[in-house]
Tab-separated table of C-alpha atoms in Angstrom:
chain	number	residue	atom	x	y	z
A	1	UNK	CA	45.118	52.244	-46.042
A	2	UNK	CA	42.763	50.788	-48.786
A	3	UNK	CA	39.814	50.357	-46.548
A	4	UNK	CA	40.083	54.164	-45.414
A	5	UNK	CA	40.189	54.619	-49.398
A	6	UNK	CA	37.267	52.779	-49.645
A	7	UNK	CA	35.280	54.208	-47.148
A	8	UNK	CA	35.946	57.710	-48.292
A	9	UNK	CA	35.156	56.829	-52.071
A	10	UNK	CA	31.524	55.513	-50.685
A	11	UNK	CA	31.063	58.465	-48.596
A	12	UNK	CA	31.878	60.673	-51.491
A	13	UNK	CA	30.480	58.707	-54.501
A	14	UNK	CA	28.124	61.281	-56.036
A	15	UNK	CA	30.976	63.558	-56.721
A	16	UNK	CA	31.618	61.360	-59.341
A	17	UNK	CA	28.584	62.748	-61.021
A	18	UNK	CA	29.560	65.806	-62.976
A	19	UNK	CA	26.317	67.853	-62.931
A	20	UNK	CA	25.969	67.114	-58.870
A	21	UNK	CA	29.532	68.219	-58.351
A	22	UNK	CA	28.888	71.259	-59.861
A	23	UNK	CA	25.460	71.580	-57.838
A	24	UNK	CA	27.673	70.685	-54.632
A	25	UNK	CA	30.428	73.511	-55.174
A	26	UNK	CA	28.347	76.477	-55.812
A	27	UNK	CA	25.873	75.487	-52.902
A	28	UNK	CA	28.975	75.674	-50.669
A	29	UNK	CA	29.618	78.511	-51.486
A	30	UNK	CA	26.179	79.449	-51.505
A	31	UNK	CA	25.279	78.301	-48.386
A	32	UNK	CA	28.216	79.902	-46.451
A	33	UNK	CA	26.336	83.063	-47.597
A	34	UNK	CA	23.479	82.060	-46.063
A	35	UNK	CA	24.621	81.248	-42.873
A	36	UNK	CA	26.625	84.684	-42.795
A	37	UNK	CA	23.074	86.182	-43.590
A	38	UNK	CA	21.413	84.384	-40.707
A	39	UNK	CA	23.770	85.323	-37.926
A	40	UNK	CA	23.539	88.945	-39.154
A	41	UNK	CA	19.897	89.197	-39.450
A	42	UNK	CA	19.293	87.919	-35.630
A	43	UNK	CA	21.589	90.202	-34.716
A	44	UNK	CA	20.148	93.456	-36.747
A	45	UNK	CA	16.650	92.010	-35.330
A	46	UNK	CA	18.020	92.434	-31.736
A	47	UNK	CA	19.766	95.579	-32.299
A	48	UNK	CA	16.588	96.842	-33.411
A	49	UNK	CA	14.286	95.416	-31.264
A	50	UNK	CA	15.978	93.979	-28.168
A	51	UNK	CA	13.718	90.878	-27.454
A	52	UNK	CA	13.074	87.524	-28.432
A	53	UNK	CA	9.938	88.099	-29.459
A	54	UNK	CA	10.607	89.957	-32.586
A	55	UNK	CA	13.119	87.081	-33.069
A	56	UNK	CA	10.306	84.782	-33.157
A	57	UNK	CA	8.504	86.704	-35.961
A	58	UNK	CA	10.856	87.518	-38.521
A	59	UNK	CA	11.705	83.475	-38.279
A	60	UNK	CA	8.197	82.893	-38.491
A	61	UNK	CA	7.568	85.386	-41.351
A	62	UNK	CA	10.314	83.649	-43.157
A	63	UNK	CA	8.551	80.577	-43.171
A	64	UNK	CA	4.624	81.511	-43.174
A	65	UNK	CA	3.932	80.795	-46.931
A	66	UNK	CA	5.507	77.100	-46.484
A	67	UNK	CA	2.873	76.611	-43.487
A	68	UNK	CA	0.197	78.277	-45.373
A	69	UNK	CA	1.312	76.420	-48.821
A	70	UNK	CA	4.070	74.661	-48.701
A	71	UNK	CA	2.315	71.443	-51.388
A	72	UNK	CA	1.725	74.242	-53.848
A	73	UNK	CA	5.365	74.361	-54.188
A	74	UNK	CA	5.461	70.963	-54.461
A	75	UNK	CA	3.076	70.762	-57.439
A	76	UNK	CA	4.624	73.614	-59.085
A	77	UNK	CA	7.950	71.689	-58.746
A	78	UNK	CA	6.302	68.405	-60.070
A	79	UNK	CA	4.975	70.468	-63.282
A	80	UNK	CA	8.254	72.444	-64.473
A	81	UNK	CA	11.551	71.999	-65.541
A	82	UNK	CA	13.415	71.747	-62.082
A	83	UNK	CA	16.925	73.065	-63.295
A	84	UNK	CA	15.339	76.502	-64.682
A	85	UNK	CA	13.266	76.848	-61.693
A	86	UNK	CA	15.846	76.610	-59.151
A	87	UNK	CA	18.118	79.112	-61.112
A	88	UNK	CA	15.443	81.477	-61.386
A	89	UNK	CA	14.523	81.182	-57.596
A	90	UNK	CA	18.322	81.372	-56.373
A	91	UNK	CA	18.409	84.655	-58.780
A	92	UNK	CA	15.669	86.397	-56.947
A	93	UNK	CA	17.209	85.210	-53.397
A	94	UNK	CA	20.188	86.843	-54.128
A	95	UNK	CA	18.353	90.227	-55.185
A	96	UNK	CA	16.590	90.319	-51.637
A	97	UNK	CA	19.711	89.750	-49.957
A	98	UNK	CA	21.016	92.631	-51.851
A	99	UNK	CA	17.980	94.889	-50.515
A	100	UNK	CA	18.692	94.238	-47.106
A	101	UNK	CA	22.093	94.617	-47.333
A	102	UNK	CA	22.061	97.825	-48.894
A	103	UNK	CA	19.114	99.211	-46.643
A	104	UNK	CA	21.733	98.179	-43.831
A	105	UNK	CA	24.607	99.693	-45.271
A	106	UNK	CA	22.883	102.887	-45.781
A	107	UNK	CA	21.393	103.244	-42.043
A	108	UNK	CA	17.589	103.329	-43.097
A	109	UNK	CA	16.695	99.934	-42.264
A	110	UNK	CA	14.100	99.405	-40.005
A	111	UNK	CA	12.394	96.624	-38.308
A	112	UNK	CA	9.237	96.326	-40.562
A	113	UNK	CA	11.476	96.187	-43.638
A	114	UNK	CA	13.302	93.148	-42.154
A	115	UNK	CA	10.225	91.388	-41.697
A	116	UNK	CA	8.862	92.370	-45.553
A	117	UNK	CA	11.913	91.241	-46.875
A	118	UNK	CA	11.868	88.124	-44.673
A	119	UNK	CA	8.243	87.539	-45.592
A	120	UNK	CA	9.192	87.430	-50.000
A	121	UNK	CA	12.360	85.018	-49.023
A	122	UNK	CA	9.560	82.741	-47.659
A	123	UNK	CA	7.776	83.284	-50.684
A	124	UNK	CA	10.540	82.250	-52.662
A	125	UNK	CA	11.363	79.434	-51.187
A	126	UNK	CA	8.141	77.986	-51.443
A	127	UNK	CA	9.085	76.880	-55.126
A	128	UNK	CA	12.762	76.506	-54.420
A	129	UNK	CA	12.752	74.418	-51.421
A	130	UNK	CA	10.512	71.418	-53.065
A	131	UNK	CA	12.218	71.500	-56.310
A	132	UNK	CA	16.009	71.917	-55.168
A	133	UNK	CA	15.488	68.819	-52.440
A	134	UNK	CA	13.660	66.584	-55.308
A	135	UNK	CA	16.389	68.027	-58.350
A	136	UNK	CA	18.967	65.466	-56.458
A	137	UNK	CA	17.392	62.450	-57.799
A	138	UNK	CA	17.723	63.851	-61.397
A	139	UNK	CA	21.156	64.362	-60.661
A	140	UNK	CA	22.192	60.975	-59.123
A	141	UNK	CA	19.506	58.830	-59.358
A	142	UNK	CA	17.913	56.429	-56.634
A	143	UNK	CA	21.519	54.277	-56.421
A	144	UNK	CA	22.760	57.318	-55.092
A	145	UNK	CA	20.417	59.496	-53.537
A	146	UNK	CA	20.895	58.576	-49.821
A	147	UNK	CA	24.587	59.575	-50.195
A	148	UNK	CA	23.687	62.920	-52.051
A	149	UNK	CA	21.094	63.861	-49.591
A	150	UNK	CA	24.100	63.132	-46.831
A	151	UNK	CA	26.624	65.053	-48.491
A	152	UNK	CA	23.913	68.065	-48.923
A	153	UNK	CA	23.781	67.989	-45.107
A	154	UNK	CA	27.487	67.903	-44.784
A	155	UNK	CA	27.947	70.894	-47.292
A	156	UNK	CA	25.104	72.929	-45.203
A	157	UNK	CA	26.780	72.468	-42.066
A	158	UNK	CA	30.594	72.966	-43.475
A	159	UNK	CA	28.873	76.377	-44.408
A	160	UNK	CA	27.953	76.667	-40.936
A	161	UNK	CA	31.067	76.825	-39.503
A	162	UNK	CA	32.541	78.998	-42.349
A	163	UNK	CA	29.662	81.340	-42.522
A	164	UNK	CA	28.822	81.959	-38.837
A	165	UNK	CA	32.503	82.720	-37.866
A	166	UNK	CA	33.002	85.317	-40.991
A	167	UNK	CA	29.509	86.958	-39.987
A	168	UNK	CA	30.626	87.143	-35.972
A	169	UNK	CA	34.006	88.912	-37.746
A	170	UNK	CA	32.683	90.895	-40.078
A	171	UNK	CA	30.018	91.993	-37.578
A	172	UNK	CA	32.553	93.030	-34.720
A	173	UNK	CA	34.927	94.780	-37.483
A	174	UNK	CA	32.790	96.193	-40.138
A	175	UNK	CA	29.150	95.961	-39.427
A	176	UNK	CA	26.328	93.882	-39.843
A	177	UNK	CA	25.582	95.347	-43.465
A	178	UNK	CA	28.485	93.444	-45.303
A	179	UNK	CA	27.297	90.092	-44.602
A	180	UNK	CA	24.081	90.556	-46.701
A	181	UNK	CA	25.943	91.901	-49.012
A	182	UNK	CA	28.116	89.070	-49.434
A	183	UNK	CA	25.209	86.949	-49.048
A	184	UNK	CA	24.111	88.048	-52.136
A	185	UNK	CA	27.115	87.757	-53.939
A	186	UNK	CA	27.297	84.309	-53.365
A	187	UNK	CA	24.191	83.678	-55.091
A	188	UNK	CA	26.253	83.856	-58.411
A	189	UNK	CA	28.045	80.376	-57.831
A	190	UNK	CA	24.955	78.747	-57.648
A	191	UNK	CA	23.309	80.187	-61.180
A	192	UNK	CA	26.510	79.861	-63.021
A	193	UNK	CA	26.657	76.086	-61.717
A	194	UNK	CA	22.976	75.384	-62.619
A	195	UNK	CA	23.940	77.517	-66.328
A	196	UNK	CA	26.767	75.181	-66.564
A	197	UNK	CA	25.131	71.778	-66.220
A	198	UNK	CA	24.860	69.356	-68.695
A	199	UNK	CA	20.767	68.606	-69.096
A	200	UNK	CA	21.234	65.659	-71.395
A	201	UNK	CA	22.947	63.759	-68.169
A	202	UNK	CA	20.311	64.623	-65.707
A	203	UNK	CA	17.392	61.588	-65.356
A	204	UNK	CA	14.346	63.525	-65.941
A	205	UNK	CA	10.941	62.446	-66.016
A	206	UNK	CA	8.001	63.833	-67.763
A	207	UNK	CA	6.613	66.912	-66.391
A	208	UNK	CA	2.988	66.355	-64.359
A	209	UNK	CA	0.459	67.390	-66.707
A	210	UNK	CA	-1.848	70.322	-65.001
A	211	UNK	CA	-4.810	68.974	-64.062
A	212	UNK	CA	-7.382	69.361	-61.336
A	213	UNK	CA	-6.974	67.873	-57.758
A	214	UNK	CA	-3.212	67.566	-57.831
A	215	UNK	CA	-2.708	68.679	-54.261
A	216	UNK	CA	-5.465	66.673	-52.854
A	217	UNK	CA	-3.515	63.965	-54.561
A	218	UNK	CA	-0.310	64.153	-53.075
A	219	UNK	CA	-1.875	64.849	-49.770
A	220	UNK	CA	-3.610	61.347	-50.307
A	221	UNK	CA	-0.917	59.416	-51.413
A	222	UNK	CA	1.069	60.838	-48.566
A	223	UNK	CA	-1.040	59.237	-45.849
A	224	UNK	CA	-1.957	56.201	-47.740
A	225	UNK	CA	1.949	55.414	-47.141
A	226	UNK	CA	3.038	54.580	-43.282
A	227	UNK	CA	6.848	54.718	-45.143
A	228	UNK	CA	6.295	58.298	-45.863
A	229	UNK	CA	3.803	59.487	-42.930
A	230	UNK	CA	5.539	58.634	-39.863
A	231	UNK	CA	9.251	60.798	-41.140
A	232	UNK	CA	6.969	63.270	-41.749
A	233	UNK	CA	5.018	63.307	-38.410
A	234	UNK	CA	8.228	63.471	-36.705
A	235	UNK	CA	9.597	65.827	-38.335
A	236	UNK	CA	6.614	68.221	-37.657
A	237	UNK	CA	7.325	68.124	-33.974
A	238	UNK	CA	11.015	68.278	-34.235
A	239	UNK	CA	10.978	70.840	-36.517
A	240	UNK	CA	8.134	73.161	-34.614
A	241	UNK	CA	10.008	73.198	-31.183
A	242	UNK	CA	13.075	71.985	-31.709
A	243	UNK	CA	14.976	73.165	-34.922
A	244	UNK	CA	14.302	76.976	-33.131
A	245	UNK	CA	18.217	78.142	-33.144
A	246	UNK	CA	17.732	81.292	-34.955
A	247	UNK	CA	15.623	82.547	-32.039
A	248	UNK	CA	17.195	80.571	-28.974
A	249	UNK	CA	20.704	80.834	-29.430
A	250	UNK	CA	21.163	84.629	-29.807
A	251	UNK	CA	19.258	85.127	-27.000
A	252	UNK	CA	21.321	82.507	-24.836
A	253	UNK	CA	24.368	84.217	-26.022
A	254	UNK	CA	23.477	87.857	-25.156
A	255	UNK	CA	20.939	87.172	-22.101
A	256	UNK	CA	22.469	84.165	-20.622
A	257	UNK	CA	25.874	84.360	-21.277
A	258	UNK	CA	26.324	87.883	-21.773
A	259	UNK	CA	28.648	87.580	-24.920
A	260	UNK	CA	28.526	89.004	-28.317
A	261	UNK	CA	28.314	87.774	-31.911
A	262	UNK	CA	31.637	86.464	-32.047
A	263	UNK	CA	30.345	83.790	-29.157
A	264	UNK	CA	27.462	83.375	-31.290
A	265	UNK	CA	29.733	82.669	-34.574
A	266	UNK	CA	31.360	79.997	-32.478
A	267	UNK	CA	28.585	78.047	-31.127
A	268	UNK	CA	26.943	77.929	-34.675
A	269	UNK	CA	30.003	76.701	-36.099
A	270	UNK	CA	30.999	74.151	-33.582
A	271	UNK	CA	27.196	72.956	-34.357
A	272	UNK	CA	28.174	72.730	-38.122
A	273	UNK	CA	31.265	71.024	-37.094
A	274	UNK	CA	29.128	68.103	-35.765
A	275	UNK	CA	26.985	68.350	-38.365
A	276	UNK	CA	29.801	67.841	-40.688
A	277	UNK	CA	30.698	64.855	-38.748
A	278	UNK	CA	26.819	63.184	-38.667
A	279	UNK	CA	27.066	63.903	-42.377
A	280	UNK	CA	29.870	62.227	-43.162
A	281	UNK	CA	28.778	58.914	-41.130
A	282	UNK	CA	25.532	58.685	-42.349
A	283	UNK	CA	27.090	58.651	-45.936
A	284	UNK	CA	28.511	55.245	-45.847
A	285	UNK	CA	25.348	53.954	-45.319
A	286	UNK	CA	23.697	52.209	-48.184
A	287	UNK	CA	20.047	53.173	-47.359
A	288	UNK	CA	18.323	54.769	-44.593
A	289	UNK	CA	16.503	53.467	-42.213
A	290	UNK	CA	13.412	54.507	-39.855
A	291	UNK	CA	15.435	52.931	-37.044
A	292	UNK	CA	18.283	55.676	-37.457
A	293	UNK	CA	15.674	58.024	-37.954
A	294	UNK	CA	14.140	57.353	-34.427
A	295	UNK	CA	17.734	56.865	-32.389
A	296	UNK	CA	18.714	60.403	-34.211
A	297	UNK	CA	16.037	62.028	-32.865
A	298	UNK	CA	16.396	60.372	-29.093
A	299	UNK	CA	19.850	61.835	-29.553
A	300	UNK	CA	19.086	64.859	-30.696
A	301	UNK	CA	16.655	65.466	-27.560
A	302	UNK	CA	19.305	64.369	-24.970
A	303	UNK	CA	21.666	67.051	-26.592
A	304	UNK	CA	19.382	69.615	-26.487
A	305	UNK	CA	19.044	68.788	-22.852
A	306	UNK	CA	22.639	69.190	-22.158
A	307	UNK	CA	22.631	72.508	-24.308
A	308	UNK	CA	19.774	74.228	-22.563
A	309	UNK	CA	21.791	73.371	-18.898
A	310	UNK	CA	25.214	74.369	-19.769
A	311	UNK	CA	26.331	76.960	-16.640
A	312	UNK	CA	29.199	78.395	-19.129
A	313	UNK	CA	29.615	79.052	-23.029
A	314	UNK	CA	32.381	77.165	-23.162
A	315	UNK	CA	30.185	73.831	-22.022
A	316	UNK	CA	27.785	74.951	-24.312
A	317	UNK	CA	30.470	75.385	-27.248
A	318	UNK	CA	31.388	71.404	-26.766
A	319	UNK	CA	27.476	70.293	-25.955
A	320	UNK	CA	26.731	72.099	-29.935
A	321	UNK	CA	28.424	68.916	-31.682
A	322	UNK	CA	26.109	66.409	-30.628
A	323	UNK	CA	23.840	68.546	-31.536
A	324	UNK	CA	25.209	68.892	-34.941
A	325	UNK	CA	25.851	65.489	-35.430
A	326	UNK	CA	21.973	64.145	-33.906
A	327	UNK	CA	20.580	66.496	-36.029
A	328	UNK	CA	22.173	66.003	-39.371
A	329	UNK	CA	21.672	61.982	-38.952
A	330	UNK	CA	17.647	62.736	-38.460
A	331	UNK	CA	17.221	65.273	-41.034
A	332	UNK	CA	19.480	63.320	-43.944
A	333	UNK	CA	17.407	60.286	-42.951
A	334	UNK	CA	14.189	61.622	-43.237
A	335	UNK	CA	15.349	63.290	-46.771
A	336	UNK	CA	16.334	60.260	-48.096
A	337	UNK	CA	13.330	57.925	-46.740
A	338	UNK	CA	11.157	59.994	-48.508
A	339	UNK	CA	13.057	60.709	-51.782
A	340	UNK	CA	13.513	56.833	-52.315
A	341	UNK	CA	10.152	56.046	-51.104
A	342	UNK	CA	7.782	58.403	-53.125
A	343	UNK	CA	7.509	57.714	-56.975
A	344	UNK	CA	8.782	60.427	-59.588
A	345	UNK	CA	5.409	61.742	-60.419
A	346	UNK	CA	4.859	62.272	-56.555
A	347	UNK	CA	8.301	63.443	-55.523
A	348	UNK	CA	8.102	67.288	-55.910
A	349	UNK	CA	4.672	67.130	-53.358
A	350	UNK	CA	6.473	65.010	-51.207
A	351	UNK	CA	9.569	66.820	-50.542
A	352	UNK	CA	7.003	70.075	-50.588
A	353	UNK	CA	5.597	68.263	-47.249
A	354	UNK	CA	9.087	67.455	-45.795
A	355	UNK	CA	9.971	71.087	-46.414
A	356	UNK	CA	6.283	72.111	-44.888
A	357	UNK	CA	6.859	70.296	-41.705
A	358	UNK	CA	10.185	71.116	-41.402
A	359	UNK	CA	10.421	74.664	-41.914
A	360	UNK	CA	6.866	75.690	-42.696
A	361	UNK	CA	6.050	74.735	-38.715
A	362	UNK	CA	8.621	77.431	-37.585
A	363	UNK	CA	5.722	80.085	-37.848
A	364	UNK	CA	3.993	78.001	-34.978
A	365	UNK	CA	7.052	77.026	-33.099
A	366	UNK	CA	9.277	80.206	-33.555
A	367	UNK	CA	6.985	82.300	-31.729
A	368	UNK	CA	6.071	80.571	-29.148
A	369	UNK	CA	9.645	79.270	-28.365
A	370	UNK	CA	10.439	83.007	-28.528
A	371	UNK	CA	7.681	84.348	-26.111
A	372	UNK	CA	8.684	81.315	-23.649
A	373	UNK	CA	12.082	82.319	-23.867
A	374	UNK	CA	11.519	86.123	-22.999
A	375	UNK	CA	8.797	85.093	-20.255
A	376	UNK	CA	10.641	82.407	-18.459
A	377	UNK	CA	14.094	82.207	-19.965
A	378	UNK	CA	15.976	81.200	-22.849
A	379	UNK	CA	17.190	77.729	-20.993
A	380	UNK	CA	13.471	76.428	-20.670
A	381	UNK	CA	12.542	77.418	-24.264
A	382	UNK	CA	15.470	75.168	-25.087
A	383	UNK	CA	14.422	72.211	-22.854
A	384	UNK	CA	10.658	72.317	-24.510
A	385	UNK	CA	11.938	71.587	-27.674
A	386	UNK	CA	14.311	68.725	-25.905
A	387	UNK	CA	11.549	67.488	-24.076
A	388	UNK	CA	9.078	67.356	-27.189
A	389	UNK	CA	11.980	65.903	-29.653
A	390	UNK	CA	12.599	62.761	-26.920
A	391	UNK	CA	8.889	62.078	-26.476
A	392	UNK	CA	8.373	62.081	-30.440
A	393	UNK	CA	11.994	59.795	-31.017
A	394	UNK	CA	10.503	57.250	-28.331
A	395	UNK	CA	7.344	57.098	-29.650
A	396	UNK	CA	8.518	56.724	-33.230
A	397	UNK	CA	11.014	54.253	-32.068
A	398	UNK	CA	8.335	51.827	-30.168
A	399	UNK	CA	6.146	52.038	-33.581
A	400	UNK	CA	9.118	50.380	-35.507
A	401	UNK	CA	7.369	47.042	-34.920
A	402	UNK	CA	4.379	48.134	-37.247
A	403	UNK	CA	7.178	48.043	-40.374
A	404	UNK	CA	7.394	44.915	-41.998
A	405	UNK	CA	11.100	45.780	-42.022
A	406	UNK	CA	13.307	48.238	-40.794
A	407	UNK	CA	13.732	49.769	-44.098
A	408	UNK	CA	10.766	50.325	-46.076
A	409	UNK	CA	10.453	49.300	-49.396
A	410	UNK	CA	11.265	51.507	-52.406
A	411	UNK	CA	8.898	53.020	-54.836
A	412	UNK	CA	10.185	50.511	-57.092
A	413	UNK	CA	9.427	47.638	-54.825
A	414	UNK	CA	6.061	48.603	-54.375
A	415	UNK	CA	5.611	48.549	-57.944
A	416	UNK	CA	7.225	45.407	-58.329
A	417	UNK	CA	4.876	44.101	-55.625
A	418	UNK	CA	1.806	45.502	-57.240
A	419	UNK	CA	2.773	43.632	-61.083
A	420	UNK	CA	3.311	40.405	-59.205
A	421	UNK	CA	0.069	40.482	-57.341
A	422	UNK	CA	-1.552	41.409	-61.036
A	423	UNK	CA	0.198	38.896	-62.381
A	424	UNK	CA	-0.990	36.083	-59.550
A	425	UNK	CA	-4.594	37.594	-60.086
A	426	UNK	CA	-4.560	37.266	-63.887
A	427	UNK	CA	-2.767	33.511	-63.467
A	428	UNK	CA	-5.618	32.493	-60.980
A	429	UNK	CA	-8.342	33.947	-63.571
């Protein structure tokens, strides 16, 4: 029992920090609403259009701002108070969900309106996502950031269990519109959590002063660091071609399995259950590694192959569990590697690049995967992502020997090495 208690305490150690505990509770409620909206929006688009291309377009529009201007969101996050910025962006996101809910409930919603609101949400996310990612370090510090990132993945995917199932039930019994209204209400919990935090307990550095060339500076910084560059390149491939579940899964359910929104919600929930298990496993590790990142990409590719070839919805349901496990291990490791490796003044820009290659590549991959699904079939679309992910993971694993150690040095270790080199040069002179 003592061993189990120690393991659980290690897995949830970030929750001992009050500010992070408030953040965790608020995000748990909000993310449940977000997943409700994700399922409802997909079903609404299918109802209004009937095709996979429209699903790809709405997904692309939501993440197009991240693709076109993602690094600028990181510049903003480095310049301002992240806590205040995220409170504002989350409030605006809630208002956009409210607008979509009202339009749907009143029966006046049209496809172009969904497109516009998806694009506006993407603009808000441009600043929200990198600031929210970098804010984790301010709440818990470098010693617990890997654990906190893993717990973030756990809460996101625990919400994936509750949200889609609730959305499927609401759509089947009441309609699509209430899902959007529930999501709008869930943002209240986030704003309350941010207001209740104690700013004195945050580990904030001085905001970066505004100056020319900060965007280029961030790009040069990442490219000069192989330990940061490698996870971003791997994430670019996987994000563009594999993380298009909002496009492929609704089509698999409707076209291949001839099922409805209830089954779609259960599939999302099964993936969420696997993701929770994967997140808890990663949370017990002391540090992220490139090896786990590479192997999780390979595991995700293999799980997606099984998902693409599943003959029945019951087998698909089982296959979604390892998809969730591998995807969470992959995302959490990539996120933590970047958080730990980046310097304080660059963290917002580094995390903006992370969100850019993870979600910003969706405007490229979403319509492409939607077109493949409509032209060749949903199974073929899933297989494209599976093969690409497997190849990318294999290449990353083969290149591990180029790193001096499995775990890349943290930013603090980089600075210590530079100080040692400077001291040695001074002594020699």
